[in-house]
Coordinates of C-alpha atoms in Angstrom, one line a residue:
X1 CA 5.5 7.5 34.3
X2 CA 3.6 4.8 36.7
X3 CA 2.2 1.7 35.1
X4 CA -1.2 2.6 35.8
X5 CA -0.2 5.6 33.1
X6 CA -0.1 3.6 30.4
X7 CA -2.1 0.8 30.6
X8 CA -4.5 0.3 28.0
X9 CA -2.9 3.1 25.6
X10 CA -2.1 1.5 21.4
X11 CA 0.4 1.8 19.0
X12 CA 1.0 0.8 15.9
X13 CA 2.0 -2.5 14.8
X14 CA 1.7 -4.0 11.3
X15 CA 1.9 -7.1 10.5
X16 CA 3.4 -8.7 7.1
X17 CA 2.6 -11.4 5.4
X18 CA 4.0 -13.9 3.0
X19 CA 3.1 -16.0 0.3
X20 CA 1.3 -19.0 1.4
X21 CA 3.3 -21.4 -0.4
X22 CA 6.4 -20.1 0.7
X23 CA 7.5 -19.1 -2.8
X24 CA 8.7 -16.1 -3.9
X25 CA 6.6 -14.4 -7.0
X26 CA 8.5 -14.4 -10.1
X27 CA 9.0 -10.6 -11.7
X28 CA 7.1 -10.2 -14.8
X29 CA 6.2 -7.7 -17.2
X30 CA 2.8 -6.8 -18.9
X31 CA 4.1 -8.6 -22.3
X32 CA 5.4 -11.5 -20.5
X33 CA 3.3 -12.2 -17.9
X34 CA 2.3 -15.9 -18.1
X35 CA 0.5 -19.0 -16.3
X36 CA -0.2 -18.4 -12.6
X37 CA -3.7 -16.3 -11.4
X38 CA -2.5 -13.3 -9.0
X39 CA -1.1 -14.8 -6.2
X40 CA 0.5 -17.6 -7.6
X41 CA 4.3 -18.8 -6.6
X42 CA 7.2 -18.6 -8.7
X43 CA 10.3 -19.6 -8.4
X44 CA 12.7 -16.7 -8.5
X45 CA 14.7 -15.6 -11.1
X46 CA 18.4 -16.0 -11.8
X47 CA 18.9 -12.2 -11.3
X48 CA 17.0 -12.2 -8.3
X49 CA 20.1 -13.8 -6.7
X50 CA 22.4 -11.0 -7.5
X51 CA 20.5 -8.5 -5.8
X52 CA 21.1 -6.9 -2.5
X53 CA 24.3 -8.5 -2.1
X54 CA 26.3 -6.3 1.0
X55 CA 23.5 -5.5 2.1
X56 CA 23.4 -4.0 6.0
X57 CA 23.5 -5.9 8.8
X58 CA 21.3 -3.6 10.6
X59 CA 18.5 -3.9 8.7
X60 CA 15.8 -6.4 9.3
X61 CA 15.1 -9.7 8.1
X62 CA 12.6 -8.7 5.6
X63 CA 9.8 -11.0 6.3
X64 CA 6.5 -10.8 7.2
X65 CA 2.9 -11.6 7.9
X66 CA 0.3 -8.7 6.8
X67 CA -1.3 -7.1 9.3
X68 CA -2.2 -3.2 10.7
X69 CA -1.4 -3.6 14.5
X70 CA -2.5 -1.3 17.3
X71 CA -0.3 -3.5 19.9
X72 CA -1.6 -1.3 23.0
X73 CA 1.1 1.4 23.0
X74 CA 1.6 0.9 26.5
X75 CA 4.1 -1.5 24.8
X76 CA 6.7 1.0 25.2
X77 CA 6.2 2.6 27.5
X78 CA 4.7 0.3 30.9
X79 CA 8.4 -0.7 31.1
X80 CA 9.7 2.7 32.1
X81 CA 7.3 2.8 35.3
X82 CA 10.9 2.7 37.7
X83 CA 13.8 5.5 36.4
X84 CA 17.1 3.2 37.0
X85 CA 16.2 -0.5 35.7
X86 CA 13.2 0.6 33.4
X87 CA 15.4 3.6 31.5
X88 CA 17.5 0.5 30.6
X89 CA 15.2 -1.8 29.4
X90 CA 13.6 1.4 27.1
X91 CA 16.7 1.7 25.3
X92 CA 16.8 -1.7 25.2
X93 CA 13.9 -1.8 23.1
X94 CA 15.1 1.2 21.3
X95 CA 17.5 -0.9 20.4
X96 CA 15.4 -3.8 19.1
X97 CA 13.9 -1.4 16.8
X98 CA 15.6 -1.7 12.6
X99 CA 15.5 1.4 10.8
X100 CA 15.8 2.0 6.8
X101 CA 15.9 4.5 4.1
X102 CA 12.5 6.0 3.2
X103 CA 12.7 7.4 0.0
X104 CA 15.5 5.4 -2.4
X105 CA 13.6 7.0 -5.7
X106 CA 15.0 10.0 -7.2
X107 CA 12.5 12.7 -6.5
X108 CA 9.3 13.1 -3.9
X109 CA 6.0 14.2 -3.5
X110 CA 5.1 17.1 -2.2
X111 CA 3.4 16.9 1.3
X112 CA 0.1 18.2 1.4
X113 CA -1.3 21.7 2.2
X114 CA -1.8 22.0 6.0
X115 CA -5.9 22.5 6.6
X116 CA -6.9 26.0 8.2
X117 CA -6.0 24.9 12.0
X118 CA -2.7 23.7 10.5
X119 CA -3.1 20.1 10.6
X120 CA -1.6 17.6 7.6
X121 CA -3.0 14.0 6.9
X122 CA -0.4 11.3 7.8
X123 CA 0.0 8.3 5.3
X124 CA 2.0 4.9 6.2
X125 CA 3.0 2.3 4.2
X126 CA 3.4 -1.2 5.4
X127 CA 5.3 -3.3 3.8
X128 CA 5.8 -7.2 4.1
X129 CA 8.0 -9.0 2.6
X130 CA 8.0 -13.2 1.8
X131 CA 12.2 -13.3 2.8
X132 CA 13.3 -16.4 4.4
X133 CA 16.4 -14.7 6.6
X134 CA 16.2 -16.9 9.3
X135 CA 15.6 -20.2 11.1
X136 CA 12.5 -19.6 12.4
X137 CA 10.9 -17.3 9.9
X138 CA 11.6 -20.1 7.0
X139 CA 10.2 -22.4 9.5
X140 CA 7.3 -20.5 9.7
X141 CA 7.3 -19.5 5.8
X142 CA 8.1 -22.9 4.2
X143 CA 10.1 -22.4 0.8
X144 CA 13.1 -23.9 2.0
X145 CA 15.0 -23.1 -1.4
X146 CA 14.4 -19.3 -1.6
X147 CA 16.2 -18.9 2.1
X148 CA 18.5 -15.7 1.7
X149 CA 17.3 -15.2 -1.7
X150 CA 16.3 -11.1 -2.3
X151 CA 12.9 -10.2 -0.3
X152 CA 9.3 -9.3 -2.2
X153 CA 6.9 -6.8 -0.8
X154 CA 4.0 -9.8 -1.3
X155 CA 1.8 -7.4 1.2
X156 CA 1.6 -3.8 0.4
X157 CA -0.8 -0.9 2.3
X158 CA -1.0 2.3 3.0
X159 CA -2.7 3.6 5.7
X160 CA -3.8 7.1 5.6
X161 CA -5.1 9.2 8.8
X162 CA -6.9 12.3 8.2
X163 CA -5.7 15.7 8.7
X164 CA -8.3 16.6 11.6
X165 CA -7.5 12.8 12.7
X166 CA -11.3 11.9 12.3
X167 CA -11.1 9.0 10.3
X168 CA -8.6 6.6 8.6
X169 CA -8.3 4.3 5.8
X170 CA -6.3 1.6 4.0
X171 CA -5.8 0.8 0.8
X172 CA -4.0 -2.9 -0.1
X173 CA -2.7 -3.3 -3.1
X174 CA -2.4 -6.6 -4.8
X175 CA 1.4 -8.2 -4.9
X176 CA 0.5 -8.9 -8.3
X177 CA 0.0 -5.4 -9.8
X178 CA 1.8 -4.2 -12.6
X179 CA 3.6 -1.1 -12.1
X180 CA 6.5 1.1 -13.1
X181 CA 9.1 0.7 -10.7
X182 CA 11.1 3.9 -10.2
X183 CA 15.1 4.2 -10.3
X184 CA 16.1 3.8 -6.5
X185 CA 19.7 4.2 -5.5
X186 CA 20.6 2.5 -2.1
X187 CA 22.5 5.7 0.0
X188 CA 24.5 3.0 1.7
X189 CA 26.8 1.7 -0.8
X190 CA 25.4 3.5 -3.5
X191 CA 24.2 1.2 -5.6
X192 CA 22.2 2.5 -8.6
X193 CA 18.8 0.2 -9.5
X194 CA 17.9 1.5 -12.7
X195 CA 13.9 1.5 -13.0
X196 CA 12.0 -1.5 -14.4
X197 CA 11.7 -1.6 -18.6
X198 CA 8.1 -1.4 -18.9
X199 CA 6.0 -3.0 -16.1
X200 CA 6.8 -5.3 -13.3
X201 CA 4.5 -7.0 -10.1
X202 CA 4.7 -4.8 -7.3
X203 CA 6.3 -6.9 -4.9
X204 CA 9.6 -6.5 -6.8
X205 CA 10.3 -3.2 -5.7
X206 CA 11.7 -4.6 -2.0
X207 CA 14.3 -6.3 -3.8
X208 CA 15.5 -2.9 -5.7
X209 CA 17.3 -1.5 -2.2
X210 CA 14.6 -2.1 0.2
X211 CA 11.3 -0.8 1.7
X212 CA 12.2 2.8 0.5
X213 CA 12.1 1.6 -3.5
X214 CA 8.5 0.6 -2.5
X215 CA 7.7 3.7 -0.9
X216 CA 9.1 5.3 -4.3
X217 CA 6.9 2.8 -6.2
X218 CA 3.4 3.8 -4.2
X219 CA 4.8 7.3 -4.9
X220 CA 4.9 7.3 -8.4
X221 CA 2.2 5.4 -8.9
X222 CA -0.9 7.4 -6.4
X223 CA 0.5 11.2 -6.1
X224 CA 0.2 10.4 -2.5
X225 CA 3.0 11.3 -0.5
X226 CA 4.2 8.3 2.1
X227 CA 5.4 10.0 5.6
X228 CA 6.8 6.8 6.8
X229 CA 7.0 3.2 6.3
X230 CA 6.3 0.1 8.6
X231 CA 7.6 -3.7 8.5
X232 CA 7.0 -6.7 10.6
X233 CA 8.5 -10.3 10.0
X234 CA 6.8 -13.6 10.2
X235 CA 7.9 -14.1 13.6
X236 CA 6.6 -11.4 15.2
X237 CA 2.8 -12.6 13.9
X238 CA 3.1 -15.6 15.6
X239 CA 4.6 -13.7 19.1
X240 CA 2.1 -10.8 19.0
X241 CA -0.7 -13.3 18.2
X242 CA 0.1 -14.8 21.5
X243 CA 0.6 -11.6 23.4
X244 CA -2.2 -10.5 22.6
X245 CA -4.3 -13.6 23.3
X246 CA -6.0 -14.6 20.2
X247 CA -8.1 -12.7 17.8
X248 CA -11.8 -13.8 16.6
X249 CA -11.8 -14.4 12.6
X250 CA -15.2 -16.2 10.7
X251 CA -15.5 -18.7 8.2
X252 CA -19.0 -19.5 6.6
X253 CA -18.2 -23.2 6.5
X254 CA -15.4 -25.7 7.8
X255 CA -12.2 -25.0 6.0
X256 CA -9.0 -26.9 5.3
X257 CA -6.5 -24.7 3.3
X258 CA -4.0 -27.5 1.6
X259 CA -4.9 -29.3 -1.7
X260 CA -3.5 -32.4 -3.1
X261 CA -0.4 -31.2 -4.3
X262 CA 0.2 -29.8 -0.5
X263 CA -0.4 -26.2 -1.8
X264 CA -2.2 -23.9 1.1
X265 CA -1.3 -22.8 4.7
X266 CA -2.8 -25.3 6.4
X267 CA -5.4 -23.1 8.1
X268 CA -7.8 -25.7 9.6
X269 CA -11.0 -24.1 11.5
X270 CA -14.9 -25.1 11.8
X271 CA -17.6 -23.2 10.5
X272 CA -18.2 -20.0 12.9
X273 CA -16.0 -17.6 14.4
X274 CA -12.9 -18.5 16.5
X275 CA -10.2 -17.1 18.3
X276 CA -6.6 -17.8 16.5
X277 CA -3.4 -17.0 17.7
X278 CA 0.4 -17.7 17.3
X279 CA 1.1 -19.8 14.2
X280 CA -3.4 -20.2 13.4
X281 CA -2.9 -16.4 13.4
X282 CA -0.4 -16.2 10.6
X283 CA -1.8 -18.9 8.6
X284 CA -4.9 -16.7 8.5
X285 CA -3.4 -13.9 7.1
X286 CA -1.2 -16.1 4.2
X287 CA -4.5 -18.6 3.5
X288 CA -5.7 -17.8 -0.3
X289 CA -6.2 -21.6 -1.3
X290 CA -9.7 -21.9 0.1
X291 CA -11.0 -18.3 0.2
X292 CA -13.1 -17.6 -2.2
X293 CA -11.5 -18.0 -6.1
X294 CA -8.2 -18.6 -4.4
X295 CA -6.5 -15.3 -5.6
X296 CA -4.5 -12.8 -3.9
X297 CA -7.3 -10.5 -3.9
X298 CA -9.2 -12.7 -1.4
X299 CA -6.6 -13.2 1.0
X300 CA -6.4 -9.4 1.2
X301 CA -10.3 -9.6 2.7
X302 CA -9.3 -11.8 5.5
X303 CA -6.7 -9.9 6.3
X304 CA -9.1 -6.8 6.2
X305 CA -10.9 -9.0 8.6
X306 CA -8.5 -9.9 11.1
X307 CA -6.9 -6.4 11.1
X308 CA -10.5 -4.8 12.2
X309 CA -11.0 -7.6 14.9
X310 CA -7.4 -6.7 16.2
X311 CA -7.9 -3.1 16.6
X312 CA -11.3 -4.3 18.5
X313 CA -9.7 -6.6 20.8
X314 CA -7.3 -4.3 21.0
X315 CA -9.5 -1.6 22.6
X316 CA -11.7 -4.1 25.2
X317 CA -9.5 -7.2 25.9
X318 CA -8.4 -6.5 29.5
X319 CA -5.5 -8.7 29.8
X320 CA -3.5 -6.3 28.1
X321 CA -4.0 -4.7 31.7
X322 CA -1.2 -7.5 32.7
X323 CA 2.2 -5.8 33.0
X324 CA 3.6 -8.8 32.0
X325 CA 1.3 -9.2 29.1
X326 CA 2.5 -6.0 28.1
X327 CA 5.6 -6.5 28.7
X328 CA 5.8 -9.3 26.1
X329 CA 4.1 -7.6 23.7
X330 CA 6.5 -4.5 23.7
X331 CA 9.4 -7.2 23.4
X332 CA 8.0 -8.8 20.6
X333 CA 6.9 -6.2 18.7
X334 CA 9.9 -3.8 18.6
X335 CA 12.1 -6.5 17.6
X336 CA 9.8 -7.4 14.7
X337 CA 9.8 -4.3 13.5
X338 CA 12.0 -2.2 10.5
X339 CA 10.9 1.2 10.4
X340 CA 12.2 4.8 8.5
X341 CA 14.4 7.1 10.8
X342 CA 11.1 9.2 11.5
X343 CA 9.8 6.3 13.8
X344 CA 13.0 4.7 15.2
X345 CA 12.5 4.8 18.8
X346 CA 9.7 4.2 21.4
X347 CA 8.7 7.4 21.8
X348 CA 8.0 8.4 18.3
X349 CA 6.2 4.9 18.0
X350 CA 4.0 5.9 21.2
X351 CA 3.3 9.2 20.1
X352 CA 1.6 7.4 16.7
X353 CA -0.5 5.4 18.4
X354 CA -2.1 8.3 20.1
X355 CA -3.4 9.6 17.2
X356 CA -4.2 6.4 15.6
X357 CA -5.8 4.9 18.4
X358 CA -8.3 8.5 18.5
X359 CA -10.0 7.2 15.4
X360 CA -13.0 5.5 16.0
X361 CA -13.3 1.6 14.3
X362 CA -16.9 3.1 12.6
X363 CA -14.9 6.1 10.9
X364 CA -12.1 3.2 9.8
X365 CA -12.4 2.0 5.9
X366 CA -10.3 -0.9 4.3
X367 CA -10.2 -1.2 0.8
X368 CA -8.3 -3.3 -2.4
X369 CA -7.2 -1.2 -5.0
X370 CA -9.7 -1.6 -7.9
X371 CA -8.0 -3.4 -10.6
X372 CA -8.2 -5.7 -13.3
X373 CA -6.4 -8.8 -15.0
X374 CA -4.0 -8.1 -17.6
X375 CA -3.5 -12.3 -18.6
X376 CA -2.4 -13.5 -15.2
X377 CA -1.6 -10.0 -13.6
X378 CA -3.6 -7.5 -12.4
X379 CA -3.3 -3.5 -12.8
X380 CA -5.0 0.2 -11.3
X381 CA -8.4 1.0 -13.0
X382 CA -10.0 4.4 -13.6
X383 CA -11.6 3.9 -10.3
X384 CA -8.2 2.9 -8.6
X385 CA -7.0 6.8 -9.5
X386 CA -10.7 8.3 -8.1
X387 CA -9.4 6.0 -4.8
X388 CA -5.7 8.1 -4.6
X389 CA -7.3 11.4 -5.6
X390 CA -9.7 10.9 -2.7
X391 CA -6.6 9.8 -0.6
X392 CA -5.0 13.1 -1.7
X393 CA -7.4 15.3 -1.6
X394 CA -8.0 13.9 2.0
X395 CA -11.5 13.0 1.4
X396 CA -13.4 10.2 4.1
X397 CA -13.9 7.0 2.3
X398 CA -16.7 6.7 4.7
X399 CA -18.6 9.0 3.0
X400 CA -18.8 11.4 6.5
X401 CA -17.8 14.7 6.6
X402 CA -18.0 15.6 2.6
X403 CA -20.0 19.0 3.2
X404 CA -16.6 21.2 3.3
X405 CA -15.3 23.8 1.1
X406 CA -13.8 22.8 -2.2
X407 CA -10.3 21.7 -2.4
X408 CA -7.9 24.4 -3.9
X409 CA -5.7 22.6 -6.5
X410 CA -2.4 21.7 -5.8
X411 CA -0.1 24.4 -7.7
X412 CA 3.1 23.3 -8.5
X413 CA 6.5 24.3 -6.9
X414 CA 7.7 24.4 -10.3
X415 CA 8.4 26.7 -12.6
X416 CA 6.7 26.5 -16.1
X417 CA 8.7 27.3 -19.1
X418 CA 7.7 29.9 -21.7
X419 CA 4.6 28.7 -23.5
X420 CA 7.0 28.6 -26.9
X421 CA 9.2 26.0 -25.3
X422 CA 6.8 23.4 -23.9
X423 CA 6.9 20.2 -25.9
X424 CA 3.9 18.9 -25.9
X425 CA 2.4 15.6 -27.3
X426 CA -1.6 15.8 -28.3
X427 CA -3.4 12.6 -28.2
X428 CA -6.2 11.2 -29.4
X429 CA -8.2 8.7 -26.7
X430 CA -12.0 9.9 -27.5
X431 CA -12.9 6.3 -28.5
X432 CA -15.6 5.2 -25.9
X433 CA -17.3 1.4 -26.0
X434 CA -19.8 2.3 -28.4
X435 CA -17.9 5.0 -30.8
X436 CA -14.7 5.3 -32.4
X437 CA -12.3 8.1 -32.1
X438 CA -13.7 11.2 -32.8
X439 CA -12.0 12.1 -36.4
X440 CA -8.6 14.7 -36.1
X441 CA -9.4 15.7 -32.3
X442 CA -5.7 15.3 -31.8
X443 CA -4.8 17.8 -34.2
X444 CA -7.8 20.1 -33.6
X445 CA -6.9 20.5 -30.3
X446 CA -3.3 20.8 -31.0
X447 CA -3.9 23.8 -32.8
X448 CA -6.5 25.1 -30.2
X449 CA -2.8 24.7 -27.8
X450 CA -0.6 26.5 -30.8
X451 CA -2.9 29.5 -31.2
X452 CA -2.6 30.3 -27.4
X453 CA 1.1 30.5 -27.6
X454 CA 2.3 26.9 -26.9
X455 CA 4.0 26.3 -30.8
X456 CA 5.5 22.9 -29.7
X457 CA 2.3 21.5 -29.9
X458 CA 2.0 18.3 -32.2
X459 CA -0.7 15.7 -32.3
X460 CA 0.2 12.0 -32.1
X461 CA -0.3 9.8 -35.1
X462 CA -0.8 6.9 -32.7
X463 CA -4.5 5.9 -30.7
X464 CA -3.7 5.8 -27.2
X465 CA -6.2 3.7 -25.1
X466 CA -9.5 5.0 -24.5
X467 CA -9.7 7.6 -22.0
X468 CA -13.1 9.1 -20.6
X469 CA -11.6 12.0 -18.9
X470 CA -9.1 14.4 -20.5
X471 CA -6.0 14.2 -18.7
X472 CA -2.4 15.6 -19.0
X473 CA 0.3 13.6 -18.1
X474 CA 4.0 14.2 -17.1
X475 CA 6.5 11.6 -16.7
X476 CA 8.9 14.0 -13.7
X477 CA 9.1 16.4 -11.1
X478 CA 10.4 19.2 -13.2
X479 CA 8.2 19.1 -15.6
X480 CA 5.3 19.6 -13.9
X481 CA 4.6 23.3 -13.8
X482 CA 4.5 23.1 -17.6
X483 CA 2.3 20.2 -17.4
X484 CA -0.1 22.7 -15.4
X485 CA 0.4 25.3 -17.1
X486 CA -0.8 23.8 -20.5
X487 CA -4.2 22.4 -18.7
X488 CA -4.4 26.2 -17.5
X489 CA -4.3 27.0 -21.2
X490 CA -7.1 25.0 -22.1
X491 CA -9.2 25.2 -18.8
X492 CA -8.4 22.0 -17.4
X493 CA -8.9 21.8 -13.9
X494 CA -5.2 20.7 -12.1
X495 CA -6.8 17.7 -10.8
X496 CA -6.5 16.0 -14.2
X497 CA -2.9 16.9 -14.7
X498 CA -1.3 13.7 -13.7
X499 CA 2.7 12.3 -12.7
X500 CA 2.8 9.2 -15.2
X501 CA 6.3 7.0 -16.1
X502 CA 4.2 6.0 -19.2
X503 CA 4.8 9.3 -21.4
X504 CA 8.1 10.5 -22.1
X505 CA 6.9 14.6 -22.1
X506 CA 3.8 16.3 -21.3
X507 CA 1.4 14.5 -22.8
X508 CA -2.7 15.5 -23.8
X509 CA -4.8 13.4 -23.6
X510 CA -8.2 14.1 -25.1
X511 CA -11.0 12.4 -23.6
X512 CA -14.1 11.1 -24.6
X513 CA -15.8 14.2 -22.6
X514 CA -14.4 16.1 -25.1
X515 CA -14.7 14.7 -28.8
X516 CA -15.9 18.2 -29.7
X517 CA -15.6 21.7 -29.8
X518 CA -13.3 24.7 -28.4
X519 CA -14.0 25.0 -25.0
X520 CA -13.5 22.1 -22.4
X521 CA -16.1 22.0 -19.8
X522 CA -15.0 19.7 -17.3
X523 CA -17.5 17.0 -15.7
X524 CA -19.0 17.0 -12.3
X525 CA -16.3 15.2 -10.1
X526 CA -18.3 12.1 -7.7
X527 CA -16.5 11.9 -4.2
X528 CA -17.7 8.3 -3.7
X529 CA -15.7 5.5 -3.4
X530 CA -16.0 3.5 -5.9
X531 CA -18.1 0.2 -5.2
X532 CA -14.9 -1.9 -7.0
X533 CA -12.8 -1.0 -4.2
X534 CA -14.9 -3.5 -2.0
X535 CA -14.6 -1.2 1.1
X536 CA -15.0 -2.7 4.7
X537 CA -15.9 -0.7 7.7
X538 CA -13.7 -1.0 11.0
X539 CA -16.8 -1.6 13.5
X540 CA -18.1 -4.5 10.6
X541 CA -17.9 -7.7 13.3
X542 CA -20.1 -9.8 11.0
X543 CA -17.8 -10.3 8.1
X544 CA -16.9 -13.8 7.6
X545 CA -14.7 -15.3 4.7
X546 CA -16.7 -17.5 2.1
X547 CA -15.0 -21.3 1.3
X548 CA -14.8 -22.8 -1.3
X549 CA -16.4 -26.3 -1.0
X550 CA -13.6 -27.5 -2.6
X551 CA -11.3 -26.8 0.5
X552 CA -14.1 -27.3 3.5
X553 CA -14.7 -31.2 5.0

């Protein structure tokens, strides 16, 4: 291949990001949760210090600065333009390249249905972490004390590209969010990390035997099945930054992110847009002190921001033409980079960035998970599950494109039981914000489930919260066909059976769409995105980060 055959080409790069402060966020549950707004530091916890002892070597210092990365593909390959001395530098950056696990939980989703021309959507997680592993990325970081302590995912998104590769979108979910982490089991030494009691923040689920406990976690929690991970370290923000020769980010009035107890990133810029680079570039990306209310949610629009003025600059800035320009960037970017064994080499990362790179920055969506606080956490909404059922259901968050034939529902590998077996709790969540529960619905439509065969029915004494759909949950893989099969019974459309860790067997839920009668008639489904997910479009170059006056001069 000559150099003139790959100038200009992308690939992927992502970009991870740390906590401002340098801190790591303390684990919390829902009942314990205490103090600090999302995105506040904590100081680690005394078990944090066992974990991930013998480790790999091989794997990367898990570190990083947040941020989807395009890094002209012709990274990898411009360096291959002479067969003797060029094959050698490709395995050399082969060989920068870490690789992990990508699924440490103890079952998976179930890839999608290929569309009629036989195409599948592709959905990546990248992960950052706020791990101080070396030198230069606690340098870079801060948080002296927390060097070598266990990393935190503190930046968390999955990007998902369409089957017919026509559009993509992101989703970031805050560090913050309390979840159910799975059980992950590291295949390495085999170390068993048994899954969180109750709920804990998001970012914990690094610690639990690396990136593939977090692509568990997103797992469990969306449907969505993750085809492969992608981490980048501090370091490598800085060094692509510069590569790449700055990238244009607004503020709507002068900012100065450090307050008087010397909390902030330091992030100093003028009202306007400017180009930042190198270390700027990175403080960017970790700057929440000044933006807006300050909280984790805010930082995630800059980094929206900056990742949609990448993937512009990424497409018209010509010095990427510079074989030496490129050259640096393929150095700097394979080395930051910890990938699954389904992207571990040049090639495979090349090939990605072809079809990534095909999507057009209008048909490009970033979003935040909807969410709201729980005291000082944050966790999903309704409208955070209409956001992963539109993932799933590989639906355009750009609202393009929605005149196709309906979905068929997903139909479960697995094998129901007989009706007479199924165990199944009956609950009663009819209340709405104007009426009570509707009286004995859980035990009505308990016996609506008993007279069509399935005799383990039982209502549940206990008021679950509110719930305006009906939905049945199942807390495992194998028993989801019985799960579907008692929605089939009551004519419930598959959609609204649901994988949850917060029932213990298939659970009914009655809804307030159904606080009478026999027969369920399901409500019209919206294919909208919700306005709570605060959606930005890829080809949006007038988005500019609001200051608080309190951190502008």
């Amino acid at each position: 291949m000559t150099q003139s055959s790959v100038q200009g080409e992308g690939t992927l790069q992502r970009v991870r990001h740390a906590d401002e402060d340098g801190a790591h966020a303390g684990r919390t549950t829902a009942g314990t949760a205490q103090g600090n707004p999302p995105g506040t530091d904590e100081e680690p916890g005394p078990q944090a210090e066992a974990l991930h002892a013998g480790r790999r070597a091989r794997r990367a210092p898990r570190l990083g600065g947040r941020v989807l990365r395009w890094t002209a593909g012709a990274v990898a390959l411009l360096v291959v333009g002479t067969a003797g001395a060029g094959y050698l530098y490709y395995r050399h950056l082969n060989d920068n390249i870490k690789e992990d696990h990508l699924n440490l939980g103890d079952s998976d989703v179930a890839a999608p249905t290929p569309n009629a021309a036989g195409q599948t959507p592709l959905n990546i997680l990248l992960i950052g972490s706020d791990a101080r592993d070396t030198e230069e990325n606690q340098k870079l970081g801060g948080a002296r004390e927390t060097f070598g302590s266990p990393p935190r995912a503190d930046v968390q998104m999955l990007l998902h590209l369409s089957a017919d590769r026509s559009n993509m979108s992101v989703i970031s979910m805050p560090r913050d969010t309390l979840v159910q982490i799975p059980r992950c089991t590291d295949p390495d030494d085999g170390q068993v990390y048994e899954a969180s009691n109750g709920r804990d923040m998001t970012n914990l689920s690094l610690s639990n035997g690396g990136p593939g406990c977090t692509v568990a976690t997103w797992q469990e929690l969306t449907g969505i099945h993750i085809d492969h991970f992608v981490m980048v370290d501090f370091a490598g923000v800085v060094s692509m930054a510069d590569a790449i020769g700055g990238v244009p980010v607004c503020v709507d009035a002068n900012i100065r992110s450090r307050d008087s107890q010397g909390h902030g990133s330091g992030l100093e810029l003028e009202e306007g847009t400017h180009p930042v680079k190198g270390e700027q570039a990175l403080q960017w990306l970790r700057t929440r002190y000044g933006f807006g209310d300050g909280s984790d949610l805010e930082r995630a629009k800059a980094q929206h921001m900056y990742m949609n003025s990448l993937v512009r600059e990424l497409r018209t800035n010509a010095t990427l033409g510079s074989p030496n320009k490129l050259r640096r960037l393929a150095e700097e970017a394979t080395r930051a980079l910890t990938v699954d064994p389904g992207l571990n080499s040049v090639k495979k990362l090349y090939d990605l960035s072809n079809e990534l790179r095909a999507v057009a920055p209008d048909r490009v969506t970033m979003t935040t998970m909807p969410n709201r606080y729980v005291g000082a956490r944050v966790e999903p909404t309704e409208d955070a599950e209409q956001l992963f059922r539109l993932v799933r259901e590989d639906i355009a968050l750009d609202g393009k494109g929605r005149k196709k034939k309906k979905a068929t529902e997903p139909v479960s590998g697995d094998p129901a039981a007989p009706d007479a077996e199924i165990a199944v709790q009956v609950q009663n969540g009819t209340r709405t914000d104007v009426l009570g529960p509707a009286n004995r619905r859980a035990t009505e439509v308990a016996g609506l489930l008993t007279e069509a065969g399935f005799t383990g029915a039982v209502p549940d004494p206990q008021t679950p919260p509110a719930e305006k759909v009906t939905v049945v949950r199942f807390p495992s893989a194998d028993l989801e066909g019985d799960a579907q099969a008692v929605a089939r019974a009551l004519k419930i459309p598959l959609s609204s059976v649901r994988r949850s860790t917060d029932v213990s067997g298939v659970t009914l839920v009655v809804g307030a769409d159904w606080r009478e009668g026999t027969v369920y008639k399901a409500p019209a489904r919206s294919d909208k995105l919700p306005d709570t997910a605060e959606a930005l479009n890829g080809a949006d170059d007038g988005a500019c980060m609001h200051v608080n006056p309190a951190f502008s001069w």
